[in-house]
Tab-separated table of C-alpha atoms in Angstrom:
chain	number	residue	atom	x	y	z
A	1	MET	CA	4.581	-29.908	13.446
A	2	MET	CA	2.942	-26.782	10.755
A	3	MET	CA	-0.092	-24.758	11.278
A	4	SER	CA	-1.511	-22.152	9.243
A	5	ILE	CA	-3.930	-18.964	8.740
A	6	VAL	CA	-5.333	-18.121	5.238
A	7	LEU	CA	-6.019	-14.723	5.590
A	8	SER	CA	-7.949	-14.015	2.004
A	9	SER	CA	-7.143	-9.613	0.858
A	10	ALA	CA	-9.465	-8.428	-2.440
A	11	SER	CA	-5.796	-7.383	-4.854
A	12	SER	CA	-6.047	-4.635	-7.121
A	13	VAL	CA	-3.578	-2.871	-8.810
A	14	ALA	CA	-4.290	0.906	-10.563
A	15	VAL	CA	-2.801	0.513	-13.779
A	16	ASN	CA	-2.991	4.252	-16.206
A	17	ASN	CA	-2.936	3.931	-19.846
A	18	ALA	CA	0.240	1.692	-20.869
A	19	VAL	CA	2.399	3.330	-17.569
A	20	ASN	CA	1.786	1.572	-13.904
A	21	TRP	CA	1.850	4.415	-11.988
A	22	ASP	CA	-0.119	2.614	-8.853
A	23	ARG	CA	1.686	-0.277	-7.263
A	24	CYS	CA	-0.610	-3.616	-5.559
A	25	ARG	CA	-2.991	-2.913	-3.414
A	26	PHE	CA	-3.289	-5.442	-1.206
A	27	VAL	CA	-7.226	-5.406	0.685
A	28	THR	CA	-7.945	-7.495	3.757
A	29	ARG	CA	-10.647	-9.150	4.867
A	30	LYS	CA	-12.381	-11.556	6.725
A	31	ALA	CA	-13.607	-14.335	4.632
A	32	SER	CA	-14.212	-18.207	5.082
A	33	PRO	CA	-11.282	-20.045	4.039
A	34	LEU	CA	-14.097	-23.175	3.800
A	35	GLU	CA	-14.621	-20.732	0.052
A	36	ARG	CA	-11.413	-21.072	-0.666
A	37	ILE	CA	-10.735	-25.076	-0.049
A	38	GLY	CA	-14.856	-25.434	-1.569
A	39	HIS	CA	-13.190	-23.957	-5.279
A	40	ILE	CA	-10.223	-26.594	-4.971
A	41	CYS	CA	-12.315	-28.859	-3.762
A	42	ASN	CA	-15.024	-27.566	-7.006
A	43	LYS	CA	-17.085	-28.458	-4.240
A	44	ALA	CA	-18.012	-24.684	-3.957
A	45	LYS	CA	-16.925	-21.464	-6.670
A	46	LEU	CA	-15.187	-18.979	-4.285
A	47	LEU	CA	-17.186	-15.353	-3.387
A	48	ALA	CA	-16.150	-13.487	-6.429
A	49	SER	CA	-17.198	-10.359	-3.864
A	50	CYS	CA	-12.981	-11.709	-2.796
A	51	CYS	CA	-11.475	-10.196	-5.777
A	52	SER	CA	-14.132	-7.024	-6.192
A	53	GLU	CA	-13.983	-3.938	-5.054
A	54	THR	CA	-14.488	-2.218	-1.819
A	55	MET	CA	-15.222	0.780	-2.780
A	56	PRO	CA	-17.638	1.937	-6.164
A	57	ARG	CA	-16.551	1.529	-9.751
A	58	ALA	CA	-17.315	4.537	-10.459
A	59	SER	CA	-14.266	6.123	-7.786
A	60	SER	CA	-12.279	3.396	-8.264
A	61	SER	CA	-8.627	5.307	-9.296
A	62	SER	CA	-8.857	3.800	-12.810
A	63	SER	CA	-9.528	0.577	-14.754
A	64	VAL	CA	-8.013	-2.866	-13.414
A	65	THR	CA	-6.267	-4.312	-16.899
A	66	SER	CA	-4.611	-7.667	-15.259
A	67	ALA	CA	-7.551	-10.455	-14.252
A	68	ASP	CA	-3.780	-11.116	-11.992
A	69	TYR	CA	-4.087	-7.923	-10.343
A	70	GLU	CA	-7.631	-9.098	-8.950
A	71	ARG	CA	-6.286	-12.732	-7.820
A	72	ALA	CA	-7.174	-12.616	-4.108
A	73	LYS	CA	-3.908	-12.213	-1.741
A	74	GLU	CA	-3.976	-15.163	1.066
A	75	VAL	CA	-1.427	-15.810	4.199
A	76	TRP	CA	-0.734	-18.512	5.700
A	77	ILE	CA	1.119	-18.106	9.729
A	78	CYS	CA	2.547	-21.709	10.736
A	79	THR	CA	3.473	-21.837	14.708
A	80	GLU	CA	3.382	-23.715	17.505
A	81	ASN	CA	2.900	-20.911	19.459
A	82	LYS	CA	-1.012	-20.446	21.164
A	83	GLN	CA	-0.680	-16.277	21.534
A	84	VAL	CA	0.126	-16.116	17.419
A	85	MET	CA	-3.220	-17.797	16.968
A	86	THR	CA	-5.482	-16.204	19.278
A	87	ALA	CA	-3.984	-13.565	17.359
A	88	ALA	CA	-4.934	-14.805	14.418
A	89	VAL	CA	-8.437	-15.912	15.600
A	90	GLU	CA	-9.457	-12.038	17.648
A	91	ARG	CA	-8.051	-10.617	13.562
A	92	GLY	CA	-10.582	-13.508	11.592
A	93	TRP	CA	-8.273	-15.667	10.847
A	94	ASN	CA	-8.906	-19.177	11.522
A	95	THR	CA	-8.446	-21.351	8.709
A	96	PHE	CA	-5.306	-23.415	10.363
A	97	LEU	CA	-2.863	-26.270	8.905
A	98	PHE	CA	-1.145	-28.878	11.209
A	99	SER	CA	0.359	-31.304	10.993
A	100	SER	CA	-1.069	-34.752	10.616
A	101	GLN	CA	0.749	-36.784	13.345
A	102	ASN	CA	-1.413	-33.052	15.366
A	103	GLN	CA	-4.954	-33.882	15.495
A	104	GLY	CA	-4.857	-33.079	19.359
A	105	LEU	CA	-3.446	-29.746	18.693
A	106	ALA	CA	-6.357	-29.762	16.335
A	107	ASN	CA	-8.699	-31.027	18.128
A	108	GLU	CA	-6.998	-28.480	21.750
A	109	TRP	CA	-8.031	-25.341	19.523
A	110	SER	CA	-10.514	-26.754	17.865
A	111	SER	CA	-12.540	-26.020	21.325
A	112	LEU	CA	-11.493	-23.083	22.153
A	113	ALA	CA	-12.287	-21.552	18.959
A	114	LEU	CA	-13.973	-21.446	15.240
A	115	ILE	CA	-10.927	-22.654	13.418
A	116	ASN	CA	-11.056	-24.704	10.212
A	117	PRO	CA	-8.492	-27.115	10.392
A	118	LEU	CA	-6.356	-28.273	7.525
A	119	PHE	CA	-3.378	-30.511	7.616
A	120	VAL	CA	0.777	-31.507	5.758
A	121	GLU	CA	1.048	-35.170	5.596
A	122	GLU	CA	3.792	-35.961	2.507
A	123	GLY	CA	4.000	-32.451	0.873
A	124	ASP	CA	0.013	-32.486	0.148
A	125	ILE	CA	-2.265	-30.469	2.207
A	126	LEU	CA	-4.951	-32.167	2.707
A	127	ASP	CA	-8.470	-30.497	3.848
A	128	VAL	CA	-11.147	-32.479	7.394
A	129	GLU	CA	-11.243	-34.850	4.516
A	130	LYS	CA	-8.354	-36.315	3.118
A	131	ILE	CA	-8.892	-34.454	0.264
A	132	ARG	CA	-5.305	-32.300	-1.469
A	133	VAL	CA	-5.754	-28.637	-1.773
A	134	ALA	CA	-1.802	-27.125	-2.210
A	135	VAL	CA	1.619	-29.244	-2.582
A	136	VAL	CA	4.487	-27.978	-0.847
A	137	ARG	CA	7.735	-27.932	-3.358
A	138	LYS	CA	11.236	-27.463	-2.522
A	139	VAL	CA	13.972	-25.085	-4.017
A	140	LEU	CA	17.230	-25.587	-3.342
A	141	SER	CA	19.134	-25.204	-6.493
A	142	PRO	CA	18.557	-22.589	-10.632
A	143	GLU	CA	17.797	-25.894	-11.664
A	144	ASP	CA	14.555	-26.803	-9.487
A	145	VAL	CA	12.767	-23.638	-9.917
A	146	GLN	CA	12.921	-24.820	-13.706
A	147	LYS	CA	11.694	-27.839	-13.122
A	148	LEU	CA	9.069	-25.851	-12.244
A	149	HIS	CA	5.602	-25.497	-14.746
A	150	PRO	CA	1.992	-24.097	-14.204
A	151	GLU	CA	1.225	-27.476	-15.900
A	152	SER	CA	2.061	-30.565	-14.090
A	153	GLU	CA	0.921	-29.366	-10.571
A	154	GLN	CA	-2.081	-31.321	-9.358
A	155	ALA	CA	-3.514	-28.721	-6.780
A	156	GLN	CA	-4.216	-26.076	-7.262
A	157	ILE	CA	-1.989	-24.224	-5.000
A	158	VAL	CA	1.565	-24.841	-4.669
A	159	VAL	CA	3.960	-23.891	-1.722
A	160	ILE	CA	7.684	-22.821	-2.641
A	161	ASP	CA	10.035	-23.705	0.042
A	162	PHE	CA	12.893	-21.503	-0.604
A	163	ALA	CA	16.003	-22.931	1.287
A	164	ASP	CA	17.646	-19.819	0.473
A	165	TRP	CA	15.480	-16.504	-0.042
A	166	GLN	CA	15.971	-14.751	-2.332
A	167	VAL	CA	14.489	-11.670	-4.668
A	168	ILE	CA	15.415	-13.397	-8.242
A	169	PRO	CA	13.843	-16.534	-7.685
A	170	ALA	CA	10.717	-15.652	-6.543
A	171	GLU	CA	10.320	-13.268	-9.441
A	172	ASN	CA	11.269	-16.077	-11.723
A	173	ILE	CA	8.895	-18.010	-10.019
A	174	VAL	CA	6.014	-14.777	-10.508
A	175	ALA	CA	6.661	-14.737	-14.096
A	176	THR	CA	6.459	-18.587	-15.216
A	177	PHE	CA	2.743	-18.561	-13.788
A	178	GLN	CA	2.013	-15.479	-14.469
A	179	GLY	CA	-1.441	-15.996	-16.948
A	180	SER	CA	-2.174	-19.891	-15.405
A	181	GLN	CA	-4.985	-20.735	-12.917
A	182	LYS	CA	-2.331	-21.772	-10.011
A	183	THR	CA	-1.675	-19.636	-6.212
A	184	VAL	CA	1.287	-19.816	-6.032
A	185	PHE	CA	3.057	-19.295	-2.717
A	186	ALA	CA	5.989	-18.685	-0.883
A	187	ILE	CA	7.290	-19.921	2.868
A	188	SER	CA	8.877	-16.500	4.246
A	189	ARG	CA	9.825	-16.186	8.086
A	190	ASN	CA	9.519	-12.368	8.450
A	191	LEU	CA	7.554	-9.602	7.129
A	192	SER	CA	9.856	-8.097	5.511
A	193	GLU	CA	10.635	-11.686	2.791
A	194	ALA	CA	6.344	-11.771	2.294
A	195	GLN	CA	6.381	-8.499	1.543
A	196	SER	CA	8.914	-9.255	-1.015
A	197	PHE	CA	7.054	-12.279	-2.345
A	198	LEU	CA	4.147	-9.938	-2.391
A	199	GLU	CA	5.119	-7.567	-4.332
A	200	ALA	CA	8.048	-9.749	-7.500
A	201	LEU	CA	7.644	-8.193	-10.083
A	202	GLU	CA	4.503	-5.959	-9.402
A	203	HIS	CA	1.554	-8.147	-8.992
A	204	GLY	CA	3.993	-10.726	-6.626
A	205	LEU	CA	2.653	-14.170	-5.986
A	206	GLY	CA	-0.847	-15.238	-4.053
A	207	GLY	CA	0.305	-15.208	-0.837
A	208	VAL	CA	2.692	-16.277	1.270
A	209	VAL	CA	3.672	-18.672	5.056
A	210	LEU	CA	4.572	-17.135	7.314
A	211	LYS	CA	6.591	-18.460	9.460
A	212	VAL	CA	6.958	-17.091	13.089
A	213	GLU	CA	7.226	-18.148	16.759
A	214	ASP	CA	7.223	-14.093	17.497
A	215	VAL	CA	2.823	-12.515	17.374
A	216	ASN	CA	4.606	-9.119	16.622
A	217	SER	CA	5.373	-10.322	13.138
A	218	VAL	CA	1.710	-11.463	12.358
A	219	LEU	CA	0.522	-7.738	13.950
A	220	ASP	CA	3.062	-6.340	10.790
A	221	LEU	CA	2.269	-8.303	8.227
A	222	LYS	CA	-1.777	-7.136	9.409
A	223	ALA	CA	-0.904	-3.549	9.509
A	224	TYR	CA	0.984	-3.990	5.869
A	225	PHE	CA	-2.363	-5.304	4.908
A	226	ASP	CA	-3.783	-2.184	6.072
A	227	ARG	CA	-2.301	0.049	4.250
A	228	ARG	CA	-2.449	-1.554	2.060
A	229	GLU	CA	-5.661	-0.852	2.004
A	230	GLU	CA	-5.931	2.318	2.974
A	231	VAL	CA	-5.435	3.618	-0.422
A	232	LYS	CA	-7.628	2.114	-2.362
A	233	SER	CA	-9.917	4.763	-0.793
A	234	LEU	CA	-10.784	8.362	-2.486
A	235	LEU	CA	-9.526	10.891	-0.956
A	236	SER	CA	-11.735	14.386	0.026
A	237	LEU	CA	-10.688	17.472	-1.495
A	238	GLU	CA	-11.713	20.593	-1.620
A	239	LYS	CA	-11.406	23.545	-3.816
A	240	VAL	CA	-9.643	26.776	-1.935
A	241	VAL	CA	-9.621	30.627	-3.525
A	242	ILE	CA	-6.551	32.140	-2.910
A	243	THR	CA	-6.710	34.609	-0.933
A	244	GLY	CA	-3.038	36.807	-0.949
A	245	VAL	CA	0.100	36.313	-1.449
A	246	HIS	CA	3.661	37.819	0.090
A	247	THR	CA	7.645	37.057	-0.857
A	248	ALA	CA	8.890	35.483	3.156
A	249	GLY	CA	11.614	36.335	3.334
A	250	MET	CA	14.598	32.731	3.186
A	251	GLY	CA	14.270	29.660	4.962
A	252	ASP	CA	15.000	25.574	4.991
A	253	ARG	CA	13.323	24.750	2.922
A	254	VAL	CA	12.921	20.684	1.685
A	255	CYS	CA	13.577	18.960	-1.453
A	256	VAL	CA	11.199	15.082	-1.529
A	257	ASP	CA	12.789	12.797	-3.684
A	258	LEU	CA	10.814	9.603	-4.169
A	259	CYS	CA	11.893	5.971	-5.899
A	260	CYS	CA	8.852	5.943	-8.027
A	261	LEU	CA	7.879	8.272	-10.591
A	262	MET	CA	4.965	10.793	-10.644
A	263	LYS	CA	3.040	11.768	-13.550
A	264	PRO	CA	0.876	15.459	-14.466
A	265	GLY	CA	-1.894	15.938	-11.739
A	266	GLU	CA	-0.255	14.648	-8.545
A	267	GLY	CA	2.238	15.728	-5.652
A	268	LEU	CA	2.073	15.510	-1.498
A	269	LEU	CA	-0.084	17.357	0.832
A	270	VAL	CA	1.727	18.858	2.106
A	271	GLY	CA	1.187	22.425	4.200
A	272	SER	CA	1.507	25.213	7.046
A	273	PHE	CA	-1.338	23.911	9.417
A	274	ALA	CA	-2.277	20.909	9.788
A	275	ARG	CA	-6.112	21.397	9.474
A	276	GLY	CA	-5.352	22.387	6.156
A	277	LEU	CA	-3.278	20.063	3.048
A	278	PHE	CA	-2.303	22.100	0.026
A	279	LEU	CA	-1.303	19.765	-2.824
A	280	VAL	CA	1.904	20.003	-3.554
A	281	HIS	CA	2.733	18.911	-7.698
A	282	SER	CA	5.388	17.436	-8.818
A	283	GLU	CA	7.757	18.629	-10.850
A	284	CYS	CA	7.435	16.693	-13.805
A	285	MET	CA	6.480	18.793	-15.980
A	286	GLU	CA	8.888	20.247	-18.430
A	287	SER	CA	10.315	24.182	-18.523
A	288	ASN	CA	12.329	26.053	-20.737
A	289	TYR	CA	14.919	26.000	-17.896
A	290	ILE	CA	15.074	23.324	-16.961
A	291	SER	CA	14.854	18.902	-16.734
A	292	SER	CA	11.608	17.424	-15.771
A	293	ARG	CA	12.362	15.370	-12.754
A	294	PRO	CA	8.696	13.226	-12.335
A	295	PHE	CA	10.734	11.834	-9.033
A	296	ARG	CA	10.587	14.703	-7.021
A	297	VAL	CA	8.116	17.446	-5.025
A	298	ASN	CA	9.597	20.974	-3.923
A	299	ALA	CA	7.474	20.981	-0.726
A	300	GLY	CA	8.259	24.051	1.417
A	301	PRO	CA	9.637	24.263	4.750
A	302	VAL	CA	11.113	21.844	7.224
A	303	HIS	CA	8.606	23.210	9.636
A	304	ALA	CA	5.309	22.411	7.390
A	305	TYR	CA	3.067	19.021	7.973
A	306	VAL	CA	3.373	17.094	4.953
A	307	ALA	CA	1.116	13.562	5.310
A	308	VAL	CA	1.769	9.794	5.139
A	309	PRO	CA	0.395	6.639	5.534
A	310	GLY	CA	-1.670	5.859	8.307
A	311	GLY	CA	-3.808	9.496	7.834
A	312	ARG	CA	-1.362	10.941	9.677
A	313	THR	CA	1.524	13.476	9.428
A	314	CYS	CA	4.567	14.163	10.247
A	315	TYR	CA	6.743	17.109	9.274
A	316	LEU	CA	9.128	17.486	6.842
A	317	SER	CA	12.479	17.630	8.677
A	318	GLU	CA	11.433	14.443	10.057
A	319	LEU	CA	11.018	12.673	6.205
A	320	LYS	CA	14.643	10.518	5.481
A	321	ALA	CA	15.428	7.716	2.725
A	322	GLY	CA	13.249	5.068	2.838
A	323	LYS	CA	10.114	6.285	4.535
A	324	GLU	CA	6.731	6.581	3.028
A	325	VAL	CA	4.505	9.212	1.704
A	326	ILE	CA	1.287	8.787	0.282
A	327	VAL	CA	1.139	10.458	-2.923
A	328	VAL	CA	-2.883	12.125	-4.398
A	329	ASP	CA	-3.460	13.142	-7.534
A	330	GLN	CA	-6.103	16.330	-8.052
A	331	ARG	CA	-8.694	13.847	-8.408
A	332	GLY	CA	-8.136	11.917	-4.733
A	333	ARG	CA	-6.501	9.274	-5.717
A	334	GLN	CA	-3.739	8.095	-3.264
A	335	ARG	CA	-0.968	5.500	-3.684
A	336	THR	CA	1.564	5.588	-0.906
A	337	ALA	CA	6.201	6.318	-2.212
A	338	VAL	CA	9.354	5.595	-0.784
A	339	VAL	CA	11.822	8.054	0.363
A	340	GLY	CA	15.099	8.108	-1.780
A	341	ARG	CA	16.214	11.076	-0.088
A	342	VAL	CA	15.380	14.955	0.791
A	343	LYS	CA	17.541	17.329	0.325
A	344	ILE	CA	17.013	20.151	2.770
A	345	GLU	CA	18.726	23.997	1.184
A	346	SER	CA	18.195	27.684	2.164
A	347	ARG	CA	15.923	29.699	-0.749
A	348	PRO	CA	14.244	32.053	-0.728
A	349	LEU	CA	10.693	31.620	0.030
A	350	ILE	CA	6.535	32.341	-0.438
A	351	LEU	CA	3.883	32.545	1.704
A	352	VAL	CA	0.485	31.631	0.241
A	353	GLU	CA	-2.345	32.078	2.069
A	354	ALA	CA	-6.418	30.955	0.986
A	355	LYS	CA	-10.349	29.892	1.510
A	356	ILE	CA	-12.912	27.060	1.159
A	357	ASP	CA	-15.700	29.911	2.169
A	358	LEU	CA	-14.250	34.049	1.769
A	359	ASP	CA	-17.562	34.295	4.371
A	360	SER	CA	-15.072	32.746	7.208
A	361	GLU	CA	-12.841	33.272	9.478
A	362	ILE	CA	-10.827	30.086	8.864
A	363	HIS	CA	-7.534	29.934	6.081
A	364	TYR	CA	-4.821	27.660	5.060
A	365	ALA	CA	-1.384	28.467	5.186
A	366	ILE	CA	1.506	27.255	3.053
A	367	LEU	CA	4.644	28.347	2.451
A	368	LEU	CA	6.986	27.518	-0.905
A	369	GLN	CA	10.795	28.077	-2.533
A	370	ASN	CA	10.122	31.803	-4.565
A	371	THR	CA	9.736	29.702	-7.985
A	372	GLU	CA	8.473	28.531	-11.782
A	373	THR	CA	8.716	24.762	-10.728
A	374	VAL	CA	6.958	24.600	-7.947
A	375	ALA	CA	3.648	24.234	-8.146
A	376	LEU	CA	0.330	24.302	-6.697
A	377	VAL	CA	-2.678	21.832	-7.763
A	378	SER	CA	-5.299	23.079	-9.780
A	379	PRO	CA	-8.319	21.591	-9.482
A	380	HIS	CA	-9.959	21.317	-13.320
A	381	PRO	CA	-8.357	18.686	-15.379
A	382	GLY	CA	-5.970	20.555	-17.787
A	383	ASP	CA	-5.687	20.575	-21.149
A	384	GLY	CA	-2.505	22.916	-21.179
A	385	LEU	CA	-1.688	25.879	-21.330
A	386	LYS	CA	-4.778	27.332	-20.638
A	387	SER	CA	-6.847	25.333	-18.018
A	388	PRO	CA	-3.101	23.659	-16.520
A	389	ALA	CA	-3.795	20.971	-14.008
A	390	ALA	CA	-1.272	23.256	-11.734
A	391	ILE	CA	-0.393	26.026	-10.713
A	392	PRO	CA	3.790	28.331	-10.350
A	393	VAL	CA	3.561	29.457	-7.253
A	394	THR	CA	5.202	32.563	-9.716
A	395	SER	CA	1.276	32.660	-10.743
A	396	LEU	CA	-0.204	32.724	-8.171
A	397	LYS	CA	-2.617	35.307	-7.621
A	398	VAL	CA	-5.626	36.021	-5.935
A	399	GLY	CA	-8.655	34.835	-6.410
A	400	ASP	CA	-6.965	31.196	-8.116
A	401	GLU	CA	-8.581	27.601	-7.190
A	402	VAL	CA	-6.293	25.038	-5.747
A	403	VAL	CA	-7.137	21.824	-4.394
A	404	LEU	CA	-6.684	21.354	-0.678
A	405	ARG	CA	-7.108	18.792	2.365
A	406	THR	CA	-8.577	19.242	5.501
A	407	GLN	CA	-8.661	17.088	8.537
A	408	GLY	CA	-8.231	17.325	11.821
A	409	GLY	CA	-6.052	20.625	13.406
A	410	ALA	CA	-5.184	19.164	16.692
A	411	ARG	CA	-2.528	16.496	16.776
A	412	HIS	CA	0.401	14.665	18.821
A	413	THR	CA	3.105	12.650	17.338
A	414	GLY	CA	1.720	13.600	13.653
A	415	ILE	CA	-1.554	10.770	15.642
A	416	GLU	CA	-5.310	13.394	15.490
A	417	ILE	CA	-6.696	13.446	18.601
A	418	GLN	CA	-9.424	15.380	19.878
A	419	GLU	CA	-8.794	18.634	21.220
A	420	PHE	CA	-8.983	22.479	21.793
A	421	ILE	CA	-5.825	23.494	19.370
A	422	MET	CA	-5.639	27.782	17.599
A	423	GLU	CA	-2.969	27.570	14.646
A	424	ARG	CA	-2.345	31.010	12.779
């Protein structure tokens, strides 16, 4: 017996001119799977909103340069576990795929929840009217990959069943089907495989079939989509005025090296107080004394907070290879990035203090290494030397303006909570 749940989610990728700085971002939404089937059967059209941005175009991180990025990402879940079915329905995923011999289970589950049944029969996936909506293709060897051609497939959806899961065949299939109107799925047996398929060659496959009997696998995949949805929204950044710059002695500072490149205006949100995180610029700018390191942010001392996915913070001392952080630019556009390495070394520090309102008692602070390569992002666009995108801490003076992210100050294990707190 084979069962599946379809999740439609809008895919949005931010592309900056000729360089792809952002990564594919997936947005989950509750969409009727019959919309998808109706499109395939030429009975109805897929709602345009499936692939549209969820926020106004004016707030979009950048223009989309390829229609492939706007295709809906879909997830099918194969299981015989009733708990998996329940968990999926509770999250709005209600299209199920059954084997043709298991009409009884389809009827039973239909009596428990509002579902839309599809059926597998001899390599075809059929709707309730016995119309083919997808085909299954087994890949047992490199020759099987070479035999796959978009024009030879009779169905709009092609489900690839890899006998031996590997990333390279998935990349080859993405390359083969790019530009075609076909949607390609791959059968995955855990979140790691599903994520690799969805991100293969950056564009990724059109969907995955998560073949599991464990509820946690469904929850993990949903959390993955939620994280991709989060980075679509613009962060609200505020302009603050520098009120003090002081040398502060020695301290253990953290250099965060990412597995991606940053461009001018981008960096990490860091601060001594959780209530306000400064946008610390990357080392992507050229210098007379040191080469550009666009993968690095010299972020601050070990005690400082840094923004991570999920609206959370963690201490810089907690970062390590494989963890994710949020990369933000001066307009508030954000994306996730993987930490490749963390370097902690003893260096001279400088204390920077700032306020949003000079008459307010609320102030914000950050300690940074006292060196020319460490800079805070300016709220101004920047046009070179006269108006730089970032100001080195060695050049900061009272009255300068930089960018800050304000948020709740009270935190428990990095999660914002409502309680009294005083930080100074």
